Coordinates of C-alpha atoms in Angstrom, one line a residue:
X13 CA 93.5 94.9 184.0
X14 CA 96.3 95.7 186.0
X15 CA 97.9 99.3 185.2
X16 CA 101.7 99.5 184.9
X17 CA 103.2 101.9 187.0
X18 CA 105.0 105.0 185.3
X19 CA 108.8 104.8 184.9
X20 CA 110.6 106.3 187.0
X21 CA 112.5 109.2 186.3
X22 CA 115.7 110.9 187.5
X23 CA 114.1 113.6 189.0
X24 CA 111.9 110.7 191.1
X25 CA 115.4 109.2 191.8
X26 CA 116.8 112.8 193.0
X27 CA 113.7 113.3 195.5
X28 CA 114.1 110.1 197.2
X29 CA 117.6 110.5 198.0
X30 CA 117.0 113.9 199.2
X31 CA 119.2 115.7 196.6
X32 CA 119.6 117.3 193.2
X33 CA 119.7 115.8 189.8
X34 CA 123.1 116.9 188.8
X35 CA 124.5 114.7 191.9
X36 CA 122.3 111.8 190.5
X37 CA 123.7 112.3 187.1
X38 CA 127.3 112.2 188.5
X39 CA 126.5 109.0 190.2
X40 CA 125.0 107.7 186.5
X41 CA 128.2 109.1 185.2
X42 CA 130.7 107.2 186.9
X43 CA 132.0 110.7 188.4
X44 CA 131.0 108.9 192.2
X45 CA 134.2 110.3 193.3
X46 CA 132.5 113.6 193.4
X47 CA 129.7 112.3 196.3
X48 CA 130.3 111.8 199.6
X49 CA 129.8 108.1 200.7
X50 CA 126.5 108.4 202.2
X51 CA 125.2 110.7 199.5
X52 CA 126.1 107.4 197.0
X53 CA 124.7 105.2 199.3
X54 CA 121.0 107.0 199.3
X55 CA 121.4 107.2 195.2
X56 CA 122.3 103.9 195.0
X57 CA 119.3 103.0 197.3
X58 CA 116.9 105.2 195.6
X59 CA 117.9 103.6 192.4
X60 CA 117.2 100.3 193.6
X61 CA 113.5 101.1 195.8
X62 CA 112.4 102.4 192.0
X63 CA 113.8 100.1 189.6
X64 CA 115.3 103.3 187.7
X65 CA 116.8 102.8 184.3
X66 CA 118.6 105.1 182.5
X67 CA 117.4 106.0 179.2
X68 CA 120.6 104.7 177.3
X69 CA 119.6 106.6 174.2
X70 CA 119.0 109.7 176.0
X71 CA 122.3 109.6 177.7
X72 CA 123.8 109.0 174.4
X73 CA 122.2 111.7 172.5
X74 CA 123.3 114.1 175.1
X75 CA 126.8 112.7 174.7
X76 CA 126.6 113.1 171.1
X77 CA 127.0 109.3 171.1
X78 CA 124.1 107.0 170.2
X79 CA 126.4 103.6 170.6
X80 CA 123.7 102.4 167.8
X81 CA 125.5 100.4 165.1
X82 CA 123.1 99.7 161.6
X83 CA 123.3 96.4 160.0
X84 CA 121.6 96.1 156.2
X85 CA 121.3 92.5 154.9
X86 CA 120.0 92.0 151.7
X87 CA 118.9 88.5 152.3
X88 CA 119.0 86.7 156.3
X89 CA 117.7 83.4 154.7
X90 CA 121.2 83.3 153.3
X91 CA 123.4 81.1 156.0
X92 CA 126.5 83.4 155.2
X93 CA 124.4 86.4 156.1
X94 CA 123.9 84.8 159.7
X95 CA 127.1 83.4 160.4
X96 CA 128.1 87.1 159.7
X97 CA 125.2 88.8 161.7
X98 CA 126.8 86.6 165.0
X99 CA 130.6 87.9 164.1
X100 CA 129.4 91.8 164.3
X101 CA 126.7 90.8 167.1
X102 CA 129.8 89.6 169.3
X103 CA 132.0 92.5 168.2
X104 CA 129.1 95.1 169.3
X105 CA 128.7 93.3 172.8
X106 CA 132.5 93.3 173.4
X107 CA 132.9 96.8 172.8
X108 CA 129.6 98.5 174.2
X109 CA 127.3 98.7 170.5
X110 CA 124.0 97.8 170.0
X111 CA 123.0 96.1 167.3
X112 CA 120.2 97.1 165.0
X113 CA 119.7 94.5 161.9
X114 CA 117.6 95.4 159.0
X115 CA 116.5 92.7 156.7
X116 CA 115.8 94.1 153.5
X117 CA 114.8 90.5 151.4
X118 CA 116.0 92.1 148.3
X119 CA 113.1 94.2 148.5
X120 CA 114.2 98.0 146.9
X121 CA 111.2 99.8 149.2
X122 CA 112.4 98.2 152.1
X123 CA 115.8 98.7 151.4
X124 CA 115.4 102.4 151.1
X125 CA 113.0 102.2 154.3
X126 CA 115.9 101.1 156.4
X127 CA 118.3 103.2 155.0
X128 CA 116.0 106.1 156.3
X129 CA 115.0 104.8 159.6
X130 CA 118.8 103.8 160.8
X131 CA 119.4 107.7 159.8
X132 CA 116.9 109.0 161.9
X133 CA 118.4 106.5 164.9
X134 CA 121.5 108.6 164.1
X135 CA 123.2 105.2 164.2
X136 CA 127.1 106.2 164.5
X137 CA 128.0 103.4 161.1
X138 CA 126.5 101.3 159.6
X139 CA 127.7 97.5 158.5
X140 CA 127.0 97.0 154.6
X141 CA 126.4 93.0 153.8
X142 CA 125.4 94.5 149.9
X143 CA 125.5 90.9 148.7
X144 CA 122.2 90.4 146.4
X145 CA 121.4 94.6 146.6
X146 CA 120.3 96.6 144.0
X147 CA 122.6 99.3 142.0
X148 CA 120.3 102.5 143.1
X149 CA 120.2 101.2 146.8
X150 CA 124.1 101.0 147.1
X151 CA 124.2 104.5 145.5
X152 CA 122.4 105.7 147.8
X153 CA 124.1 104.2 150.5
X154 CA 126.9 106.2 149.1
X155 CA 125.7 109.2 149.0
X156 CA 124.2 108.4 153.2
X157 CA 128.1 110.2 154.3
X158 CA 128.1 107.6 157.5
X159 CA 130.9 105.3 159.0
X160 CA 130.0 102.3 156.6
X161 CA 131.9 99.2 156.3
X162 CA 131.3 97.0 153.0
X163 CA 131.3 92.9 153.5
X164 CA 132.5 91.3 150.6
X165 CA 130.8 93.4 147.9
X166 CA 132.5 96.5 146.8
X167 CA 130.3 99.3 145.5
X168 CA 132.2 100.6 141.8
X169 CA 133.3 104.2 142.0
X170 CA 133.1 104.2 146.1
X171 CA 136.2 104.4 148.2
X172 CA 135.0 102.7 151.3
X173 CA 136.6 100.2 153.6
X174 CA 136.2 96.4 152.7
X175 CA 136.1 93.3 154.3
X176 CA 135.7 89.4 152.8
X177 CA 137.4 86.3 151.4
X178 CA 140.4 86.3 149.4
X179 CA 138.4 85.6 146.3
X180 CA 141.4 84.8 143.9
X181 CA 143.2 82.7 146.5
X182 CA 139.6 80.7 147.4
X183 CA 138.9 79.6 143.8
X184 CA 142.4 79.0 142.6
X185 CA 142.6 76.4 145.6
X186 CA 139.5 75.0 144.6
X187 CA 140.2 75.0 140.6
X188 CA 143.5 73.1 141.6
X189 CA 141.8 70.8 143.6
X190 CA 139.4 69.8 140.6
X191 CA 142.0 69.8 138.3
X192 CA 144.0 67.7 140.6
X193 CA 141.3 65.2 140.7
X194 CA 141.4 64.4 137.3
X195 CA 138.4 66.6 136.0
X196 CA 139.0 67.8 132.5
X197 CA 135.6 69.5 131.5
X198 CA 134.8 72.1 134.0
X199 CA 132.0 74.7 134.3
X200 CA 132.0 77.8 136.8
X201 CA 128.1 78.5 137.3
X202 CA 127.1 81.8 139.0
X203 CA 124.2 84.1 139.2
X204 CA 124.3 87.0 136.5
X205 CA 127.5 88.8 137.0
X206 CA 126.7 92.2 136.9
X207 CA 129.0 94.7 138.8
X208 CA 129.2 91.8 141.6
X209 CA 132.9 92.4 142.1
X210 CA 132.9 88.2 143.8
X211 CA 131.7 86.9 140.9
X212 CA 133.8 88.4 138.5
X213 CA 136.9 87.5 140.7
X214 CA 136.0 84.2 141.2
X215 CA 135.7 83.3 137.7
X216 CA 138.7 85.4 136.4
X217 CA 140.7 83.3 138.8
X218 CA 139.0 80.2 137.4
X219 CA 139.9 81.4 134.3
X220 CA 143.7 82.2 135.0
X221 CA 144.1 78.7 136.2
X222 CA 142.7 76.7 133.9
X223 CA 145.0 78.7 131.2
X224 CA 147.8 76.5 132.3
X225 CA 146.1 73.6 131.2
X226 CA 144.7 73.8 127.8
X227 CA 144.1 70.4 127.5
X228 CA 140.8 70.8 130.0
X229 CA 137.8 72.3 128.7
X230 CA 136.4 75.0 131.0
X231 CA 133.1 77.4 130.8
X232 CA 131.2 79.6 132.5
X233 CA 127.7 79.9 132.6
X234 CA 125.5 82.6 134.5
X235 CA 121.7 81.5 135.6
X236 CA 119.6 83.7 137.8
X237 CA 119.0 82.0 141.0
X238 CA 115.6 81.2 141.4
X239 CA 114.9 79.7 137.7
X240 CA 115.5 76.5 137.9
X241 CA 114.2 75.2 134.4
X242 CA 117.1 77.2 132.9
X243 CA 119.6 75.9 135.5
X244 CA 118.1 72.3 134.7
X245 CA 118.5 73.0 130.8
X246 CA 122.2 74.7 131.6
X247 CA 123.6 71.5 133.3
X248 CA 122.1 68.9 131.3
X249 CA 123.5 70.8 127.9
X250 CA 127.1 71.2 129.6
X251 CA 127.2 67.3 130.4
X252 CA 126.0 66.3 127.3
X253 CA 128.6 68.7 125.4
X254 CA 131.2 67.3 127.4
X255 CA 130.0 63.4 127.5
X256 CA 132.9 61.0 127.8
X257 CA 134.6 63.8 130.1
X258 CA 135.1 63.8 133.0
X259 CA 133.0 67.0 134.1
X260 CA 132.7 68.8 137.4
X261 CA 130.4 71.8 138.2
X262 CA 131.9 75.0 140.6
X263 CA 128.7 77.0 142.2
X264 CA 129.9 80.7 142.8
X265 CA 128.0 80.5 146.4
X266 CA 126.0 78.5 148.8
X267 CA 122.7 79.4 148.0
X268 CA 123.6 78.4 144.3
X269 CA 124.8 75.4 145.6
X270 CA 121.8 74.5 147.1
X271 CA 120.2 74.6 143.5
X272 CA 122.8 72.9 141.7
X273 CA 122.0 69.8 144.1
X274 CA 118.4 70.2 143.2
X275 CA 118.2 70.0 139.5
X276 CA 121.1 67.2 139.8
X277 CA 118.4 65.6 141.8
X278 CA 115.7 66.2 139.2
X279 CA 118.1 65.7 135.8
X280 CA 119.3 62.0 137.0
X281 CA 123.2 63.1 137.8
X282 CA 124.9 62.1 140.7
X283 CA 127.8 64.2 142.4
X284 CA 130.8 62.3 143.0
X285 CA 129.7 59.7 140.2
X286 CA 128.9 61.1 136.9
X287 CA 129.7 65.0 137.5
X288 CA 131.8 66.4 140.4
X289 CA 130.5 69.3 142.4
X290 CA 132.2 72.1 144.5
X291 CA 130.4 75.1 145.8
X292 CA 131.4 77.7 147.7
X293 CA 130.6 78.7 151.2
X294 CA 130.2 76.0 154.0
X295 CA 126.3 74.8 154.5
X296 CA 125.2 72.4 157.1
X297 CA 123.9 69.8 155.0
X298 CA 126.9 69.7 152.5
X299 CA 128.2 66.7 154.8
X300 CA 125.1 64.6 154.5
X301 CA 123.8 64.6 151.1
X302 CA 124.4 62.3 149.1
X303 CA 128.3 61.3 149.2
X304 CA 128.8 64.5 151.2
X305 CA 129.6 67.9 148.6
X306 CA 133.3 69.2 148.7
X307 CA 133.0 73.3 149.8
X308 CA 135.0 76.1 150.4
X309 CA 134.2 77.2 153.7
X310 CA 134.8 81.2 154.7
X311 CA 135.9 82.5 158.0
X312 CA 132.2 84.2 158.3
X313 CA 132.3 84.9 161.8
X314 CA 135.4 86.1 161.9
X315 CA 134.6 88.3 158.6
X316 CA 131.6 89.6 160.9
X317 CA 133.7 90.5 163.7
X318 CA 136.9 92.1 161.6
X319 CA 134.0 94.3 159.9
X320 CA 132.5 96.1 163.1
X321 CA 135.7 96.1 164.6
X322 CA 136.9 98.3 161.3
X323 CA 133.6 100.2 161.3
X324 CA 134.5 101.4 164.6
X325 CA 137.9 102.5 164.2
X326 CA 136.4 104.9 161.2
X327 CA 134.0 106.0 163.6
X328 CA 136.6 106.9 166.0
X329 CA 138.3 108.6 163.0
X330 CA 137.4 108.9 159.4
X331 CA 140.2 110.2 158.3
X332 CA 142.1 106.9 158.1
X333 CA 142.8 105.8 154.5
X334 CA 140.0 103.3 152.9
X335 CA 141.4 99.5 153.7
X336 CA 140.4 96.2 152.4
X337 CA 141.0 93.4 154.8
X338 CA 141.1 89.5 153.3
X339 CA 140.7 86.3 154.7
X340 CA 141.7 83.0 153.6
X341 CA 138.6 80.1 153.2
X342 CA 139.6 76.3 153.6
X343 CA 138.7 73.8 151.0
X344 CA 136.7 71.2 153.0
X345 CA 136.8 67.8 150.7
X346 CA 134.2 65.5 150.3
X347 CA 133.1 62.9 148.2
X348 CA 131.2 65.2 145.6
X349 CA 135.0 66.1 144.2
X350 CA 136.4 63.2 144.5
X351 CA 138.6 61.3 141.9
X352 CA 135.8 60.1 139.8
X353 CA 137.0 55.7 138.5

């Protein structure tokens, strides 16, 4: 078995270029103007004869600086939480961060695992996508004290910068757009509300519309996500309340979307035919099932990158006020919201 040879070190690097560490460090440093010219050119010789690679997280912890950024996602099967992770990804390689991403599946003891083992990193923020997380996990996220930026869920009672979709704006553009299509028997379907500030301001929105048009009956209905003999009973029951209508169903995300589609599938109903269907958040497959499913896409990668470019102006200072940056979605139309004959 071959042996790897040790790494080298900056004392190995000193001796073979016949001088002292603290001119090796200067060299590291980018203070070359220090050295004479040959004295850089047997560093940078000596560098190169043993492969020498500065420990990046020594440097930094010297520096008081770690350049460590900590990303907690409660669920990475969740396409939004990807097309998110590549926004801050980008972000962190444009301005000199590493990335560390914690995948926490909605698990609490692996949720508070990460919480602890970015600490001991000393990662200089963290990056919040609290989307699906439990109440005592975002408190004591609260309570951590770092640099923390929040992606579209807010934590109640916590003053900390924000940053997401235009919640009110997305689903009055896409309650227009059903109600515009002749739809008069519409039901906003989301996961148990909770604190989830999205939920609640997508379907007060909903709600705000629709109050200009009393003529259309409107609902809401809250399922948990992965039960889907009550979303099959909750669907079937609001068509069949509302038969002779014409009825269209608005999913409060993509992953319930996903669902919606299924027990459709299972219950007989076709989108774009019998009931319409919008969800939101763009998914790649919206455009090829069936007659295609009408979405509201978010900026995600752009959401991504705003959020590490925020986290890093509070790490560079924290005594900014708190800010919530918005950004508009775009309705993408298809023939699940169509005008139904």
């Amino acid at each position: 078995m071959k042996i790897r040879p040790p790494r080298a070190t900056i004392s190995d690097v000193a001796h073979a270029a016949r001088t002292g560490k603290t001119s090796v460090s200067r060299y590291l440093n980018g203070e070359q103007h220090l050295l004479s010219a040959g004295l850089k050119a047997r560093i940078e010789q000596a560098i190169a004869d043993l492969n020498y690679s500065p420990s990046q997280m020594a440097r930094g912890l010297k520096r008081g600086r770690t350049r460590l950024i900590g990303l907690i996602i409660a669920d990475i099967t969740n396409p939004y939480s990807v097309d998110v992770m590549c926004g801050i990804e980008a972000a962190c390689r444009e301005r000199g961060f590493t990335l560390l991403m914690c995948n926490t599946n909605n698990e609490v003891d692996l949720e508070q695992h990460y919480l602890q083992l970015l600490s001991s990193y000393q990662v200089e923020g963290v990056v919040v996508n609290a989307v699906g997380m439990r109440e005592e996990v975002l408190s004591r996220l609260q309570q951590s004290l770092l640099p923390m930026v929040l992606i579209d869920r807010k934590i109640p009672d916590f003053a900390c910068d924000v940053v997401g979709l235009n919640n009110v704006e997305a689903a009055k553009t896409a309650t227009h757009h059903l109600v515009d299509n002749g739809y008069d028997a519409l039901l906003f379907l989301s996961e148990p509300l909770g604190s989830v500030n999205t939920r609640r301001e997508r379907l007060q929105a909903f709600r705000q519309v629709l109050a200009a048009y009393p003529h259309i009956q409107h609902e809401n209905i809250e399922v948990p996500l992965h039960q889907p003999a009550a979303l099959d009973e909750a669907l079937l029951a609001f068509y069949q309340r509302h038969a002779g209508k014409r009825s269209a169903v608005m999913a409060a995300n993509g992953a319930l979307t996903l669902q919606v589609a299924r027990t459709l599938q299972r219950i007989n109903l076709h989108w774009g035919k019998e009931i319409g269907l919008l969800g939101f958040d763009e998914l790649e497959w919206a455009a090829l099932a069936g007659v295609g499913i009408t979405t509201l896409k978010q900026p995600t990668w752009q959401i991504g990158y705003a959020a590490l470019e925020r986290l890093i102006t509070r790490i560079e200072n924290n005594d900014i006020p708190v800010a919530e940056q918005v950004f508009s979605g775009e309705l993408v139309i298809r023939g699940s919201s169509q005008r139904l004959a």
